[in-house]
Structure formats: C-alpha cells, structure tokens
mmCIF file of C-alpha atoms in Angstrom:
data_model
loop_
_atom_site.group_PDB
_atom_site.id
_atom_site.type_symbol
_atom_site.label_atom_id
_atom_site.label_comp_id
_atom_site.label_asym_id
_atom_site.label_seq_id
_atom_site.Cartn_x
_atom_site.Cartn_y
_atom_site.Cartn_z
ATOM 1 C CA MET A 1470 0.000 0.000 0.000
ATOM 2 C CA GLU A 1471 1.409 3.367 -1.016
ATOM 3 C CA ALA A 1472 1.963 5.877 1.795
ATOM 4 C CA LYS A 1473 -0.291 8.935 1.804
ATOM 5 C CA PRO A 1474 1.190 12.422 1.383
ATOM 6 C CA ILE A 1475 1.494 14.569 4.497
ATOM 7 C CA TYR A 1476 -1.223 17.207 4.724
ATOM 8 C CA VAL A 1477 -1.556 19.954 7.362
ATOM 9 C CA GLU A 1478 -3.934 22.909 7.483
ATOM 10 C CA ILE A 1479 -4.525 25.697 9.992
ATOM 11 C CA ASN A 1480 -6.366 29.022 10.228
ATOM 12 C CA ILE A 1481 -4.226 31.996 11.242
ATOM 13 C CA HIS A 1482 -5.838 35.277 12.294
ATOM 14 C CA SER A 1483 -3.355 37.534 10.563
ATOM 15 C CA SER A 1484 -2.863 39.305 7.252
ATOM 16 C CA LEU A 1485 -1.851 37.401 4.139
ATOM 17 C CA ASP A 1486 1.281 39.525 3.711
ATOM 18 C CA GLN A 1487 2.417 38.815 7.266
ATOM 19 C CA VAL A 1488 1.909 35.063 6.955
ATOM 20 C CA TRP A 1489 3.712 35.084 3.604
ATOM 21 C CA GLU A 1490 6.668 37.070 4.944
ATOM 22 C CA THR A 1491 7.038 34.913 8.069
ATOM 23 C CA THR A 1492 7.040 31.705 6.051
ATOM 24 C CA GLN A 1493 9.100 32.889 3.088
ATOM 25 C CA THR A 1494 11.871 34.741 4.948
ATOM 26 C CA PRO A 1495 14.633 32.254 5.928
ATOM 27 C CA SER A 1496 15.574 33.981 9.201
ATOM 28 C CA LYS A 1497 11.930 33.803 10.318
ATOM 29 C CA HIS A 1498 11.078 30.415 8.794
ATOM 30 C CA GLU A 1499 13.848 28.596 10.663
ATOM 31 C CA GLN A 1500 12.556 30.006 13.969
ATOM 32 C CA TRP A 1501 9.095 28.420 13.911
ATOM 33 C CA ASP A 1502 9.623 25.315 11.745
ATOM 34 C CA ILE A 1503 10.977 22.497 13.901
ATOM 35 C CA ARG A 1504 11.994 20.558 10.776
ATOM 36 C CA PHE A 1505 14.865 22.987 10.086
ATOM 37 C CA SER A 1506 17.775 24.255 12.167
ATOM 38 C CA SER A 1507 18.920 26.705 9.495
ATOM 39 C CA ILE A 1508 17.853 27.807 5.997
ATOM 40 C CA LYS A 1509 20.088 29.786 3.653
ATOM 41 C CA TYR A 1510 18.961 31.275 0.346
ATOM 42 C CA LEU A 1511 21.439 31.136 -2.533
ATOM 43 C CA PRO A 1512 21.933 33.988 -5.021
ATOM 44 C CA LYS A 1513 19.464 33.879 -7.917
ATOM 45 C CA ALA A 1514 18.688 35.730 -11.109
ATOM 46 C CA GLU A 1515 15.410 37.633 -11.406
ATOM 47 C CA GLY A 1516 12.568 35.429 -12.566
ATOM 48 C CA GLU A 1517 14.324 32.213 -11.547
ATOM 49 C CA PRO A 1518 13.121 29.940 -8.711
ATOM 50 C CA GLN A 1519 14.821 30.347 -5.349
ATOM 51 C CA HIS A 1520 17.493 27.765 -4.499
ATOM 52 C CA PHE A 1521 18.435 27.220 -0.870
ATOM 53 C CA THR A 1522 20.240 24.872 1.507
ATOM 54 C CA TYR A 1523 18.991 23.626 4.861
ATOM 55 C CA GLU A 1524 20.232 21.783 7.926
ATOM 56 C CA ARG A 1525 18.515 19.843 10.693
ATOM 57 C CA THR A 1526 20.518 18.951 13.784
ATOM 58 C CA VAL A 1527 19.260 15.567 14.967
ATOM 59 C CA LEU A 1528 21.684 14.894 17.813
ATOM 60 C CA PRO A 1529 24.914 16.899 18.056
ATOM 61 C CA PRO A 1530 27.113 16.590 16.135
ATOM 62 C CA PHE A 1531 24.940 14.666 13.624
ATOM 63 C CA LYS A 1532 23.222 16.903 11.075
ATOM 64 C CA ILE A 1533 21.133 16.282 7.979
ATOM 65 C CA LYS A 1534 21.953 18.690 5.173
ATOM 66 C CA GLY A 1535 19.947 19.144 2.029
ATOM 67 C CA TRP A 1536 18.918 21.395 -0.825
ATOM 68 C CA GLY A 1537 15.665 22.929 -1.958
ATOM 69 C CA ILE A 1538 14.032 24.903 -4.753
ATOM 70 C CA SER A 1539 10.973 27.093 -4.148
ATOM 71 C CA ALA A 1540 8.838 29.250 -6.408
ATOM 72 C CA GLY A 1541 5.955 31.514 -5.380
ATOM 73 C CA ASP A 1542 2.746 32.380 -7.245
ATOM 74 C CA HIS A 1543 0.723 35.481 -6.267
ATOM 75 C CA ASN A 1544 -1.996 35.105 -8.891
ATOM 76 C CA GLY A 1545 -4.316 32.584 -7.306
ATOM 77 C CA LYS A 1546 -8.086 32.754 -7.176
ATOM 78 C CA ASN A 1547 -9.464 35.363 -4.703
ATOM 79 C CA GLY A 1548 -5.951 36.544 -3.903
ATOM 80 C CA ALA A 1549 -4.632 33.131 -2.877
ATOM 81 C CA ARG A 1550 -0.920 32.462 -3.103
ATOM 82 C CA THR A 1551 1.016 29.257 -3.623
ATOM 83 C CA SER A 1552 4.633 28.319 -3.028
ATOM 84 C CA SER A 1553 5.873 25.113 -4.649
ATOM 85 C CA LEU A 1554 8.805 23.225 -3.198
ATOM 86 C CA HIS A 1555 11.270 20.637 -4.442
ATOM 87 C CA PHE A 1556 13.687 19.316 -1.822
ATOM 88 C CA GLY A 1557 16.175 16.536 -1.213
ATOM 89 C CA THR A 1558 19.503 15.475 0.229
ATOM 90 C CA ASN A 1559 22.564 13.553 -0.909
ATOM 91 C CA MET A 1560 23.285 12.170 2.554
ATOM 92 C CA LYS A 1561 22.928 8.393 2.606
ATOM 93 C CA SER A 1562 22.046 8.443 6.312
ATOM 94 C CA SER A 1563 18.979 10.616 5.736
ATOM 95 C CA PRO A 1564 15.569 8.866 5.987
ATOM 96 C CA ILE A 1565 14.328 11.076 3.126
ATOM 97 C CA LYS A 1566 15.865 11.179 -0.354
ATOM 98 C CA GLU A 1567 13.836 13.618 -2.440
ATOM 99 C CA GLY A 1568 10.339 15.078 -2.416
ATOM 100 C CA LYS A 1569 7.950 17.731 -3.647
ATOM 101 C CA GLY A 1570 5.133 19.732 -2.133
ATOM 102 C CA TYR A 1571 3.491 23.113 -1.792
ATOM 103 C CA TRP A 1572 2.318 25.771 0.621
ATOM 104 C CA LYS A 1573 -1.009 27.430 -0.088
ATOM 105 C CA TYR A 1574 -2.307 30.676 1.414
ATOM 106 C CA GLU A 1575 -6.052 31.357 1.115
ATOM 107 C CA PRO A 1576 -7.249 34.709 2.527
ATOM 108 C CA GLN A 1577 -10.621 34.577 4.295
ATOM 109 C CA ASP A 1578 -12.671 37.303 6.005
ATOM 110 C CA GLU A 1579 -10.665 37.450 9.234
ATOM 111 C CA HIS A 1580 -7.941 34.866 8.794
ATOM 112 C CA VAL A 1581 -5.612 33.103 6.378
ATOM 113 C CA ASN A 1582 -6.129 29.441 5.644
ATOM 114 C CA PHE A 1583 -2.541 28.140 5.525
ATOM 115 C CA MET A 1584 -1.985 24.602 4.280
ATOM 116 C CA THR A 1585 0.707 22.308 2.992
ATOM 117 C CA GLN A 1586 0.961 18.954 1.299
ATOM 118 C CA TYR A 1587 4.163 17.113 0.465
ATOM 119 C CA ASP A 1588 5.454 13.663 -0.264
ATOM 120 C CA TYR A 1589 8.917 12.165 -0.628
ATOM 121 C CA GLU A 1590 10.919 9.113 -1.590
ATOM 122 C CA VAL A 1591 12.759 7.027 0.969
ATOM 123 C CA PRO A 1592 16.010 5.033 0.762
ATOM 124 C CA PHE A 1593 16.727 1.404 1.698
ATOM 125 C CA GLY A 1594 13.930 -0.190 -0.342
ATOM 126 C CA LYS A 1595 11.104 -2.028 1.432
ATOM 127 C CA PHE A 1596 12.828 -1.762 4.801
ATOM 128 C CA GLY A 1597 13.057 2.022 4.423
ATOM 129 C CA SER A 1598 9.378 2.192 3.410
ATOM 130 C CA LEU A 1599 8.378 0.203 6.494
ATOM 131 C CA ILE A 1600 10.370 2.444 8.844
ATOM 132 C CA ASP A 1601 8.920 5.494 7.102
ATOM 133 C CA ARG A 1602 5.316 4.379 7.631
ATOM 134 C CA ILE A 1603 5.849 3.344 11.231
ATOM 135 C CA LEU A 1604 8.079 6.175 12.453
ATOM 136 C CA ILE A 1605 9.382 8.818 10.034
ATOM 137 C CA ARG A 1606 6.169 9.859 8.253
ATOM 138 C CA PRO A 1607 4.076 10.133 11.460
ATOM 139 C CA LEU A 1608 6.918 12.111 13.052
ATOM 140 C CA MET A 1609 7.184 14.423 10.032
ATOM 141 C CA GLY A 1610 3.436 15.003 10.022
ATOM 142 C CA TRP A 1611 3.409 15.714 13.741
ATOM 143 C CA GLY A 1612 6.397 18.076 13.461
ATOM 144 C CA THR A 1613 4.780 19.955 10.583
ATOM 145 C CA ALA A 1614 1.493 20.358 12.462
ATOM 146 C CA LEU A 1615 3.239 21.442 15.673
ATOM 147 C CA SER A 1616 5.271 24.000 13.709
ATOM 148 C CA PHE A 1617 2.134 25.395 12.071
ATOM 149 C CA ASP A 1618 0.540 25.943 15.490
ATOM 150 C CA VAL A 1619 3.724 27.616 16.751
ATOM 151 C CA LEU A 1620 3.544 29.923 13.724
ATOM 152 C CA ARG A 1621 -0.113 30.684 14.447
ATOM 153 C CA ARG A 1622 0.578 31.557 18.075
ATOM 154 C CA TRP A 1623 3.543 33.704 17.076
ATOM 155 C CA LEU A 1624 1.463 35.805 14.680
ATOM 156 C CA GLU A 1625 -1.685 35.912 16.803
ATOM 157 C CA ASN A 1626 -0.257 36.213 20.344
ATOM 158 C CA SER A 1627 3.257 37.562 19.689
ATOM 159 C CA GLU A 1628 4.841 34.713 21.663
ATOM 160 C CA SER A 1629 8.218 33.903 20.136
ATOM 161 C CA PRO A 1630 8.773 30.398 18.731
ATOM 162 C CA ARG A 1631 11.803 29.948 20.989
ATOM 163 C CA SER A 1632 9.676 30.589 24.070
ATOM 164 C CA GLN A 1633 6.947 28.251 22.839
ATOM 165 C CA TYR A 1634 9.324 25.389 22.137
ATOM 166 C CA MET A 1635 11.072 25.919 25.476
ATOM 167 C CA ARG A 1636 7.756 25.608 27.328
ATOM 168 C CA PHE A 1637 6.649 22.694 25.148
ATOM 169 C CA PHE A 1638 9.724 20.514 25.684
ATOM 170 C CA CYS A 1639 10.122 21.447 29.369
ATOM 171 C CA SER A 1640 6.492 20.561 30.024
ATOM 172 C CA TRP A 1641 6.905 17.164 28.363
ATOM 173 C CA LEU A 1642 10.185 16.563 30.212
ATOM 174 C CA ILE A 1643 8.365 17.073 33.513
ATOM 175 C CA THR A 1644 5.477 14.917 32.284
ATOM 176 C CA PHE A 1645 7.785 12.005 31.422
ATOM 177 C CA PHE A 1646 9.575 12.449 34.745
ATOM 178 C CA PHE A 1647 6.358 12.154 36.742
ATOM 179 C CA CYS A 1648 5.198 9.274 34.555
ATOM 180 C CA PHE A 1649 8.396 7.415 35.466
ATOM 181 C CA ILE A 1650 8.029 8.281 39.163
ATOM 182 C CA TRP A 1651 4.469 6.999 39.440
ATOM 183 C CA ILE A 1652 4.973 3.842 37.378
ATOM 184 C CA TYR A 1653 8.267 2.979 39.095
ATOM 185 C CA HIS A 1654 6.912 3.429 42.620
ATOM 186 C CA GLY A 1655 3.772 1.530 41.781
ATOM 187 C CA LEU A 1656 5.591 -1.325 40.069
ATOM 188 C CA VAL A 1657 8.926 -1.907 41.827
ATOM 189 C CA PRO A 1658 8.455 -1.411 45.601
ATOM 190 C CA LYS A 1659 4.759 -2.335 45.622
ATOM 191 C CA LEU A 1660 3.958 -4.978 43.016
ATOM 192 C CA ILE A 1661 7.285 -6.672 42.216
ATOM 193 C CA PHE A 1662 9.256 -6.679 45.479
ATOM 194 C CA MET A 1663 6.558 -5.635 47.963
ATOM 195 C CA HIS A 1664 8.885 -3.730 50.294
ATOM 196 C CA PRO A 1665 8.015 -4.304 53.987
ATOM 197 C CA LYS A 1666 7.872 -0.572 54.684
ATOM 198 C CA GLU A 1667 5.052 -0.222 52.177
ATOM 199 C CA ILE A 1668 2.941 -2.569 54.321
ATOM 200 C CA THR A 1669 3.991 -1.219 57.733
ATOM 201 C CA MET A 1670 3.235 2.344 56.585
ATOM 202 C CA ILE A 1671 -0.411 1.294 56.245
ATOM 203 C CA THR A 1672 -0.667 -1.017 59.246
ATOM 204 C CA ASP A 1673 0.932 1.596 61.536
ATOM 205 C CA LEU A 1674 -1.761 4.113 60.600
ATOM 206 C CA ILE A 1675 -4.717 1.735 60.500
ATOM 207 C CA PRO A 1676 -5.059 -1.395 62.677
ATOM 208 C CA LEU A 1677 -5.122 -3.947 59.871
ATOM 209 C CA SER A 1678 -3.690 -7.407 59.383
ATOM 210 C CA ASN A 1679 -0.579 -7.892 57.259
ATOM 211 C CA GLU A 1680 -2.652 -9.693 54.641
ATOM 212 C CA THR A 1681 -5.072 -6.766 54.344
ATOM 213 C CA GLY A 1682 -2.157 -4.330 54.244
ATOM 214 C CA TYR A 1683 -0.593 -6.440 51.513
ATOM 215 C CA ARG A 1684 -3.766 -6.201 49.402
ATOM 216 C CA LEU A 1685 -4.033 -2.455 49.938
ATOM 217 C CA VAL A 1686 -0.427 -1.974 48.836
ATOM 218 C CA GLN A 1687 -1.188 -3.935 45.653
ATOM 219 C CA ILE A 1688 -4.216 -1.733 44.967
ATOM 220 C CA ALA A 1689 -2.150 1.397 45.614
ATOM 221 C CA GLY A 1690 0.532 0.143 43.223
ATOM 222 C CA GLY A 1691 -2.025 -0.425 40.481
ATOM 223 C CA LEU A 1692 -3.494 3.048 41.003
ATOM 224 C CA GLU A 1693 -0.037 4.651 40.822
ATOM 225 C CA ILE A 1694 0.701 2.876 37.533
ATOM 226 C CA PHE A 1695 -2.691 3.934 36.196
ATOM 227 C CA PHE A 1696 -2.005 7.554 37.177
ATOM 228 C CA GLY A 1697 1.388 7.461 35.465
ATOM 229 C CA VAL A 1698 -0.195 6.212 32.243
ATOM 230 C CA CYS A 1699 -2.899 8.901 32.474
ATOM 231 C CA LEU A 1700 -0.166 11.543 32.513
ATOM 232 C CA LEU A 1701 0.791 10.432 29.013
ATOM 233 C CA ILE A 1702 -2.626 9.968 27.415
ATOM 234 C CA PHE A 1703 -4.901 12.410 29.270
ATOM 235 C CA SER A 1704 -5.252 15.668 27.343
ATOM 236 C CA ARG A 1705 -6.145 17.880 30.335
ATOM 237 C CA LYS A 1706 -2.762 17.556 31.989
ATOM 238 C CA ARG A 1707 -3.110 20.759 34.015
ATOM 239 C CA LEU A 1708 -5.821 19.066 36.034
ATOM 240 C CA LEU A 1709 -3.469 16.176 36.852
ATOM 241 C CA PHE A 1710 -0.627 18.521 37.840
ATOM 242 C CA PHE A 1711 -3.015 20.481 40.043
ATOM 243 C CA ALA A 1712 -4.075 17.229 41.710
ATOM 244 C CA MET A 1713 -0.438 16.256 42.301
ATOM 245 C CA ALA A 1714 0.330 19.661 43.835
ATOM 246 C CA LEU A 1715 -2.359 18.909 46.439
ATOM 247 C CA LEU A 1716 -1.545 15.219 46.812
ATOM 248 C CA PHE A 1717 2.191 15.330 47.563
ATOM 249 C CA PRO A 1718 1.886 17.371 50.795
ATOM 250 C CA LEU A 1719 -0.765 14.898 51.975
ATOM 251 C CA LEU A 1720 1.538 11.965 51.179
ATOM 252 C CA ALA A 1721 4.311 13.673 53.162
ATOM 253 C CA ILE A 1722 2.013 14.052 56.188
ATOM 254 C CA VAL A 1723 0.915 10.412 55.983
ATOM 255 C CA ALA A 1724 4.488 9.118 55.700
ATOM 256 C CA ILE A 1725 5.746 11.263 58.607
ATOM 257 C CA THR A 1726 2.776 10.308 60.780
ATOM 258 C CA ALA A 1727 3.453 6.618 60.144
ATOM 259 C CA ASP A 1728 7.187 6.967 60.881
ATOM 260 C CA PRO A 1729 8.270 10.287 62.504
ATOM 261 C CA GLN A 1730 11.900 9.129 62.612
ATOM 262 C CA ALA A 1731 11.928 9.252 58.803
ATOM 263 C CA LEU A 1732 12.547 13.003 59.115
ATOM 264 C CA GLN A 1733 16.097 12.217 60.277
ATOM 265 C CA ALA A 1734 16.945 10.338 57.091
ATOM 266 C CA PRO A 1735 18.465 11.924 53.958
ATOM 267 C CA PHE A 1736 15.986 12.443 51.116
ATOM 268 C CA ASN A 1737 13.184 11.905 53.594
ATOM 269 C CA PRO A 1738 9.439 12.040 52.802
ATOM 270 C CA LEU A 1739 9.242 15.746 53.664
ATOM 271 C CA THR A 1740 11.917 16.989 51.270
ATOM 272 C CA PHE A 1741 11.039 14.419 48.574
ATOM 273 C CA ASN A 1742 7.327 15.180 48.480
ATOM 274 C CA LEU A 1743 7.769 18.942 48.751
ATOM 275 C CA SER A 1744 10.183 18.821 45.803
ATOM 276 C CA LEU A 1745 7.603 16.936 43.758
ATOM 277 C CA MET A 1746 4.946 19.446 44.814
ATOM 278 C CA VAL A 1747 7.054 22.337 43.500
ATOM 279 C CA LEU A 1748 7.656 20.509 40.210
ATOM 280 C CA SER A 1749 3.900 19.873 39.958
ATOM 281 C CA ILE A 1750 3.216 23.590 40.315
ATOM 282 C CA ILE A 1751 5.789 24.349 37.618
ATOM 283 C CA GLY A 1752 4.228 21.730 35.349
ATOM 284 C CA PHE A 1753 0.780 23.228 35.966
ATOM 285 C CA PHE A 1754 1.864 26.636 34.683
ATOM 286 C CA LEU A 1755 4.017 25.276 31.842
ATOM 287 C CA HIS A 1756 1.070 23.372 30.364
ATOM 288 C CA LYS A 1757 -1.055 26.495 29.967
ATOM 289 C CA GLU A 1758 -1.940 26.993 26.271
ATOM 290 C CA LEU A 1759 0.880 24.915 24.858
ATOM 291 C CA PRO A 1760 1.284 24.663 21.075
ATOM 292 C CA SER A 1761 -0.142 21.411 19.820
ATOM 293 C CA ALA A 1762 -0.323 19.471 16.569
ATOM 294 C CA ARG A 1763 -3.954 18.759 17.467
ATOM 295 C CA ASN A 1764 -4.868 22.329 16.564
ATOM 296 C CA CYS A 1765 -4.281 21.546 12.876
ATOM 297 C CA ARG A 1766 -6.366 19.625 10.393
ATOM 298 C CA ARG A 1767 -4.483 16.605 9.091
ATOM 299 C CA LYS A 1768 -6.942 15.555 6.400
ATOM 300 C CA ARG A 1769 -8.594 17.428 3.576
ATOM 301 C CA LYS A 1770 -12.183 18.460 4.128
#
C-alpha cells in the first residue's frame, strides 16, 4: 500500500502579507519550523526559482543537510498564493531522499487558511518504506502540524517560537519524569518486590492485618501505575498537575505520621514530596496553552 502524502492545514488570524513574509523569509522560517535548524537562500537571477540549503541537527554533532528549490505564485483565485517546493539530500544516512510539495495561502474574512501537502521518496527499499510508515512519516506530520501551530501563536499572540518550544519541551520533560516516578513506585516497591515498609506504613496508621495491608499496597501500586499512564494519554494535563500539587503534601504528612523518625533520614518524605509538589506547580503553569499538533487539520475536508 502506497503511503499517503502529508497534509496539514490551519487558520491563522493575521494578514496574508504577514503570513507570507514569516514563512518565506529564511531567518523567520527557521525560527518556527521544527523541521529545520537553518535555511540559507542562494543567489538567484530575477525570474528564476529560489534555491536554498537547509540543515537539521538531529543529535549533536549529527546533522542532515539538504537542498531545496521554491517558487511563489501570487496570482491565485481570490488573492490566494502558492509556493511550490522541491527538496532533497545527498546524505545516505537521511531517511528522506527527495520530495515535492506546496504551501497554499487562502485569505478569508478574518484569517488566512494556511496549508501544505508534500510527499517524498525514501532510501533502503522495502525496509526504508516500512520504517517510514511506522516512524518517520508520522513524526514528520506531527512536526509539521506542531510547527504550524507555533507559527499561528507567534502571529496571533506575539509569543516567540523559541519561548513556545522551550515551554513545550520542558512541560513534556516534567510529564515524562512524573510518569516514570508513578509507574516505578507503583511497580517496583509495591507490586514486584513488595517492600516491607510499604505494608507497615499502612498497618501503623490503620489497625489492619498484614494480609489486608498487603492487598491495599497492591491496589495502591495499580493506582499509581494507572495515574502514570494517564499523565501520558490524558489531554487535560493541568488538572493532573493540580491534583499532584495537592496530593504530595498529603503523602508527606501520611508518611511522617506513620514513621516520625523518617525526618532524620536523607531524602526523607518531607523533602522528597515537597520537591515533587514544587515541580507539579511548575508543570501546571508550563502546560497552559501549549502549542499542539492537534490544533491543525491533518486531512482534507
């Protein structure tokens, strides 16, 4: 089955000239488009298409370098503009060999309908096609959509792309951190090894048998794993971070009440839970109005 071209569309409340300039000027384009680290236009004669080179730093010092050719058309129906693109790379390590696509700008009453569609060839035969469908193409589509929303927020809210990407990646770093914390503490000390302190923490607070405490620890471990998974898949993450900001002080009080001598230990429940509370508060504010690929249409109407 042949892979479908990548399509992304978004409405931007801005003027057509401003959207065109921000997407066609290399120094501005490389700021909002996560697919490029740098774009450099080459000298051209009047009337000729624009040739350029680009780079994308994957992991320092590894970079993918390529070439491109773009041509703009200002004579579309109802003032629409189109920019065609031909791109490629000679690097054998690149997951993309050569491709073509376009950007289209359709002015509406109060916004510009900005869209793109592109497709490309991949190296390494059937193996390369399989990797492209499973990983590269979904990642390219997601990166394109995320970049379009960053562009929209830049033009509509005047928030710089650098600031948006900083908040975006920091918020996901904290999300993955808390996901690891919850799943690890639910899985390792509770379900796999069943640490004795997990049971005594409950039985010291509530007069229960060891067997009942054992079952409660298992339930708590399952709930912690479930919460960690929710951090990844639940869209309203601010609600979860708000809940954690309230929960960690309560967990500190419970742990200290069960074992007051724990306050004498390094990395004790007080300092540990308060640290997680502060990180929860930071995560709560970082997740406010983040750019998202979900704000774009990924299929034609």
